[in-house]
């Protein structure tokens, strides 16, 4: 009962916020996550002066759309390997000034890799899904379709991207984060802010631990500053993933 009341309270609070702010209503109707929008519409984020966004693991462009609303003048580069998701992403990017879409995965080396396309596309990964993930999220239990896609290291794209000072990188690649870092240290080191999905449970085979990802980011001069959001397992209430905030240290 307490959980039910808590859920009802959150929904009521969200409804009241929408009623009080016409812009949030408009964004909600456009499919923009208004909770995420408000998390970024804060002084700490505005003070970073972000002018370029790299969206790694873009899916159909949900995060890119969000950033277009939060940072209307920023240059946005989105990377998505799944062909069907990329078509939707490119359609949006073609109609949004300063937005660019790349149909490739980001990894440690140039070439081709097999990605396991889940019916719930957000959970598709270059690494096989574990039983833990399927048990926690039954909607992911459909057949995993293997698709061969091109993969590029992030650093190999540096000469193709017009990166203005104030770089932000978002990494949401379902357990492939260590490979993204391995192929992109030079470009990542230029970022002011990295927001990366990190795991605290093995939802995919071979997923890197938070400790190892934290160590890699620290080597590049970043400080861990908490989480924007966390994913809690519906089966047991344990924290499974989090959207970690890494800020480049001033020193």
Tab-separated table of C-alpha atoms in Angstrom:
chain	number	residue	atom	x	y	z
A	1	UNK	CA	0.000	0.000	0.000
A	2	UNK	CA	2.833	2.417	0.838
A	3	UNK	CA	4.431	1.813	-2.563
A	4	UNK	CA	1.089	2.382	-4.284
A	5	UNK	CA	0.578	5.647	-2.434
A	6	UNK	CA	4.125	6.731	-3.267
A	7	UNK	CA	3.542	6.061	-6.981
A	8	UNK	CA	0.238	7.936	-6.860
A	9	UNK	CA	1.951	10.855	-5.116
A	10	UNK	CA	4.653	11.081	-7.787
A	11	UNK	CA	2.068	11.029	-10.561
A	12	UNK	CA	-0.018	13.680	-8.834
A	13	UNK	CA	3.068	15.874	-8.331
A	14	UNK	CA	3.974	15.511	-12.005
A	15	UNK	CA	0.437	16.382	-13.092
A	16	UNK	CA	0.495	19.528	-10.943
A	17	UNK	CA	3.851	20.577	-12.440
A	18	UNK	CA	2.464	20.163	-15.940
A	19	UNK	CA	-0.555	22.269	-15.055
A	20	UNK	CA	1.661	25.052	-13.689
A	21	UNK	CA	4.079	25.235	-16.633
A	22	UNK	CA	2.611	25.381	-20.181
A	23	UNK	CA	6.042	24.653	-21.684
A	24	UNK	CA	6.213	21.331	-19.850
A	25	UNK	CA	2.802	20.435	-21.257
A	26	UNK	CA	4.040	21.144	-24.787
A	27	UNK	CA	7.210	19.106	-24.253
A	28	UNK	CA	5.209	16.218	-22.792
A	29	UNK	CA	3.005	16.163	-25.893
A	30	UNK	CA	6.141	16.105	-28.081
A	31	UNK	CA	7.387	13.005	-26.258
A	32	UNK	CA	10.145	14.781	-24.302
A	33	UNK	CA	10.817	13.391	-20.829
A	34	UNK	CA	9.796	16.357	-18.690
A	35	UNK	CA	11.418	14.907	-15.559
A	36	UNK	CA	14.761	14.703	-17.381
A	37	UNK	CA	14.205	18.176	-18.807
A	38	UNK	CA	13.841	19.612	-15.316
A	39	UNK	CA	16.926	17.736	-14.069
A	40	UNK	CA	19.000	19.520	-16.711
A	41	UNK	CA	17.294	22.899	-16.326
A	42	UNK	CA	19.460	23.766	-13.319
A	43	UNK	CA	22.191	26.372	-12.695
A	44	UNK	CA	24.952	23.731	-12.333
A	45	UNK	CA	24.309	22.548	-15.878
A	46	UNK	CA	23.847	25.992	-17.416
A	47	UNK	CA	27.159	27.144	-15.917
A	48	UNK	CA	29.062	24.474	-17.872
A	49	UNK	CA	28.471	26.331	-21.132
A	50	UNK	CA	27.795	23.178	-23.170
A	51	UNK	CA	27.913	23.885	-26.914
A	52	UNK	CA	28.541	20.422	-28.363
A	53	UNK	CA	26.816	17.156	-27.430
A	54	UNK	CA	27.893	13.640	-28.419
A	55	UNK	CA	24.982	11.245	-27.979
A	56	UNK	CA	26.407	7.704	-28.008
A	57	UNK	CA	23.687	5.068	-28.082
A	58	UNK	CA	21.019	7.422	-29.419
A	59	UNK	CA	18.232	4.914	-30.165
A	60	UNK	CA	15.530	6.984	-31.933
A	61	UNK	CA	16.819	10.312	-30.607
A	62	UNK	CA	15.147	10.658	-27.224
A	63	UNK	CA	18.177	12.253	-25.562
A	64	UNK	CA	18.977	14.374	-28.617
A	65	UNK	CA	15.456	15.801	-28.572
A	66	UNK	CA	15.812	16.544	-24.878
A	67	UNK	CA	19.127	18.333	-25.420
A	68	UNK	CA	17.673	20.360	-28.290
A	69	UNK	CA	15.110	21.751	-25.837
A	70	UNK	CA	17.640	22.322	-23.033
A	71	UNK	CA	20.428	23.590	-25.340
A	72	UNK	CA	18.679	25.071	-28.391
A	73	UNK	CA	21.905	26.345	-29.972
A	74	UNK	CA	24.172	23.367	-29.308
A	75	UNK	CA	25.636	21.165	-32.030
A	76	UNK	CA	24.432	17.576	-31.498
A	77	UNK	CA	26.060	14.434	-32.917
A	78	UNK	CA	24.120	11.193	-32.394
A	79	UNK	CA	25.382	7.645	-32.964
A	80	UNK	CA	23.046	4.660	-33.356
A	81	UNK	CA	23.853	1.244	-34.888
A	82	UNK	CA	20.366	-0.294	-35.223
A	83	UNK	CA	19.071	0.420	-38.755
A	84	UNK	CA	15.391	0.873	-37.840
A	85	UNK	CA	16.117	3.129	-34.863
A	86	UNK	CA	18.576	5.105	-36.972
A	87	UNK	CA	15.904	5.847	-39.582
A	88	UNK	CA	13.764	7.565	-36.942
A	89	UNK	CA	16.820	9.333	-35.544
A	90	UNK	CA	17.902	10.616	-38.953
A	91	UNK	CA	14.389	11.836	-39.759
A	92	UNK	CA	14.493	13.989	-36.645
A	93	UNK	CA	18.087	15.147	-37.197
A	94	UNK	CA	17.362	16.146	-40.804
A	95	UNK	CA	14.714	18.550	-39.524
A	96	UNK	CA	16.718	19.982	-36.626
A	97	UNK	CA	19.401	22.591	-37.288
A	98	UNK	CA	22.781	21.612	-35.890
A	99	UNK	CA	21.851	17.945	-35.415
A	100	UNK	CA	23.800	15.154	-37.139
A	101	UNK	CA	23.184	11.386	-37.114
A	102	UNK	CA	25.702	8.555	-37.662
A	103	UNK	CA	24.567	4.983	-38.368
A	104	UNK	CA	27.277	3.150	-36.428
A	105	UNK	CA	28.163	1.792	-33.049
A	106	UNK	CA	31.013	3.239	-30.998
A	107	UNK	CA	33.658	0.826	-29.729
A	108	UNK	CA	37.350	0.197	-29.277
A	109	UNK	CA	38.250	-0.611	-32.904
A	110	UNK	CA	37.118	-0.043	-36.484
A	111	UNK	CA	35.156	-2.890	-38.035
A	112	UNK	CA	31.879	-4.759	-37.713
A	113	UNK	CA	30.258	-6.347	-34.674
A	114	UNK	CA	27.085	-8.273	-33.910
A	115	UNK	CA	24.501	-6.395	-31.916
A	116	UNK	CA	21.664	-8.315	-30.272
A	117	UNK	CA	18.489	-6.492	-31.249
A	118	UNK	CA	15.862	-6.867	-28.522
A	119	UNK	CA	12.157	-6.353	-29.318
A	120	UNK	CA	12.418	-3.558	-26.734
A	121	UNK	CA	15.072	-1.685	-28.702
A	122	UNK	CA	16.410	0.346	-25.762
A	123	UNK	CA	17.845	-2.845	-24.245
A	124	UNK	CA	19.716	-3.990	-27.382
A	125	UNK	CA	23.427	-4.522	-26.797
A	126	UNK	CA	26.675	-5.753	-28.300
A	127	UNK	CA	26.791	-8.049	-25.278
A	128	UNK	CA	24.315	-10.895	-24.676
A	129	UNK	CA	21.568	-10.224	-22.165
A	130	UNK	CA	21.645	-12.239	-18.944
A	131	UNK	CA	18.840	-14.145	-17.228
A	132	UNK	CA	18.956	-11.533	-14.470
A	133	UNK	CA	17.864	-8.843	-16.916
A	134	UNK	CA	15.097	-10.996	-18.374
A	135	UNK	CA	13.860	-11.947	-14.895
A	136	UNK	CA	13.830	-8.357	-13.660
A	137	UNK	CA	12.244	-7.023	-16.876
A	138	UNK	CA	9.974	-9.655	-18.470
A	139	UNK	CA	9.245	-7.397	-21.459
A	140	UNK	CA	12.824	-8.079	-22.653
A	141	UNK	CA	12.258	-11.838	-22.946
A	142	UNK	CA	11.619	-11.877	-26.687
A	143	UNK	CA	14.034	-13.356	-29.212
A	144	UNK	CA	17.328	-11.495	-29.602
A	145	UNK	CA	17.932	-10.815	-33.308
A	146	UNK	CA	21.661	-10.713	-34.166
A	147	UNK	CA	22.509	-7.907	-36.619
A	148	UNK	CA	25.956	-7.094	-38.010
A	149	UNK	CA	26.631	-3.350	-37.863
A	150	UNK	CA	29.598	-1.011	-38.432
A	151	UNK	CA	31.546	0.131	-35.380
A	152	UNK	CA	34.023	2.997	-35.108
A	153	UNK	CA	36.274	4.237	-32.301
A	154	UNK	CA	35.220	7.643	-31.062
A	155	UNK	CA	38.717	9.047	-31.573
A	156	UNK	CA	38.567	8.151	-35.287
A	157	UNK	CA	35.673	10.613	-35.674
A	158	UNK	CA	37.457	13.568	-34.127
A	159	UNK	CA	38.461	15.060	-37.484
A	160	UNK	CA	34.883	14.803	-38.807
A	161	UNK	CA	33.179	16.588	-35.926
A	162	UNK	CA	33.062	20.325	-35.349
A	163	UNK	CA	33.512	20.411	-31.599
A	164	UNK	CA	33.196	23.773	-29.918
A	165	UNK	CA	34.474	24.371	-26.375
A	166	UNK	CA	32.020	23.074	-23.810
A	167	UNK	CA	31.741	19.411	-24.825
A	168	UNK	CA	29.272	17.002	-23.246
A	169	UNK	CA	29.279	13.254	-23.937
A	170	UNK	CA	26.375	10.950	-23.097
A	171	UNK	CA	27.096	7.196	-23.166
A	172	UNK	CA	24.157	4.779	-22.976
A	173	UNK	CA	25.303	1.533	-24.595
A	174	UNK	CA	23.933	-1.275	-22.413
A	175	UNK	CA	27.114	-2.696	-20.932
A	176	UNK	CA	29.543	-1.663	-23.704
A	177	UNK	CA	30.847	1.411	-21.880
A	178	UNK	CA	34.393	0.117	-21.392
A	179	UNK	CA	34.761	-0.404	-25.161
A	180	UNK	CA	33.565	3.150	-25.857
A	181	UNK	CA	36.152	4.502	-23.406
A	182	UNK	CA	38.939	2.329	-24.840
A	183	UNK	CA	38.431	3.791	-28.306
A	184	UNK	CA	37.754	7.372	-27.278
A	185	UNK	CA	40.121	8.510	-24.543
A	186	UNK	CA	41.504	11.436	-26.536
A	187	UNK	CA	38.112	12.881	-27.397
A	188	UNK	CA	36.554	12.067	-24.031
A	189	UNK	CA	39.408	13.914	-22.320
A	190	UNK	CA	38.234	17.080	-24.058
A	191	UNK	CA	34.782	16.862	-22.461
A	192	UNK	CA	33.577	19.078	-19.655
A	193	UNK	CA	30.840	16.624	-18.706
A	194	UNK	CA	30.250	12.917	-19.310
A	195	UNK	CA	26.964	11.279	-18.383
A	196	UNK	CA	27.328	7.511	-18.559
A	197	UNK	CA	25.013	4.661	-17.737
A	198	UNK	CA	26.853	2.388	-15.294
A	199	UNK	CA	25.894	-1.022	-13.917
A	200	UNK	CA	25.807	-2.453	-10.417
A	201	UNK	CA	24.466	-5.840	-11.533
A	202	UNK	CA	25.338	-8.049	-14.542
A	203	UNK	CA	22.403	-7.369	-16.848
A	204	UNK	CA	24.680	-8.247	-19.790
A	205	UNK	CA	27.550	-10.712	-20.127
A	206	UNK	CA	30.954	-9.124	-19.518
A	207	UNK	CA	29.626	-5.764	-18.372
A	208	UNK	CA	32.271	-3.535	-16.754
A	209	UNK	CA	31.866	-2.735	-13.070
A	210	UNK	CA	31.248	0.771	-11.810
A	211	UNK	CA	34.623	0.645	-10.050
A	212	UNK	CA	36.513	-0.015	-13.293
A	213	UNK	CA	34.635	2.677	-15.212
A	214	UNK	CA	35.197	5.140	-12.384
A	215	UNK	CA	38.927	4.360	-12.441
A	216	UNK	CA	39.079	4.986	-16.200
A	217	UNK	CA	37.277	8.302	-15.891
A	218	UNK	CA	39.470	9.375	-12.984
A	219	UNK	CA	42.581	8.672	-15.070
A	220	UNK	CA	41.243	11.140	-17.639
A	221	UNK	CA	40.778	13.832	-15.012
A	222	UNK	CA	37.087	13.438	-14.191
A	223	UNK	CA	35.380	13.563	-10.817
A	224	UNK	CA	32.297	11.497	-9.998
A	225	UNK	CA	29.483	13.837	-8.911
A	226	UNK	CA	26.559	11.489	-8.296
A	227	UNK	CA	23.643	10.259	-10.382
A	228	UNK	CA	21.018	11.965	-12.488
A	229	UNK	CA	18.777	8.932	-12.120
A	230	UNK	CA	18.852	5.293	-11.011
A	231	UNK	CA	17.193	2.127	-12.279
A	232	UNK	CA	15.741	-0.001	-9.499
A	233	UNK	CA	14.865	-3.635	-10.127
A	234	UNK	CA	11.112	-4.193	-9.839
A	235	UNK	CA	11.655	-7.740	-8.595
A	236	UNK	CA	13.760	-6.950	-5.532
A	237	UNK	CA	14.182	-3.170	-5.275
A	238	UNK	CA	17.966	-3.300	-5.757
A	239	UNK	CA	19.751	-0.534	-7.670
A	240	UNK	CA	20.775	-2.066	-11.006
A	241	UNK	CA	22.034	0.896	-13.015
A	242	UNK	CA	22.592	4.625	-12.687
A	243	UNK	CA	23.223	7.596	-14.950
A	244	UNK	CA	26.555	8.696	-13.506
A	245	UNK	CA	27.736	12.310	-13.697
A	246	UNK	CA	31.465	12.806	-14.364
A	247	UNK	CA	32.772	16.387	-14.372
A	248	UNK	CA	36.218	17.379	-15.558
A	249	UNK	CA	38.153	18.544	-12.530
A	250	UNK	CA	39.243	22.174	-12.567
A	251	UNK	CA	42.866	21.346	-11.686
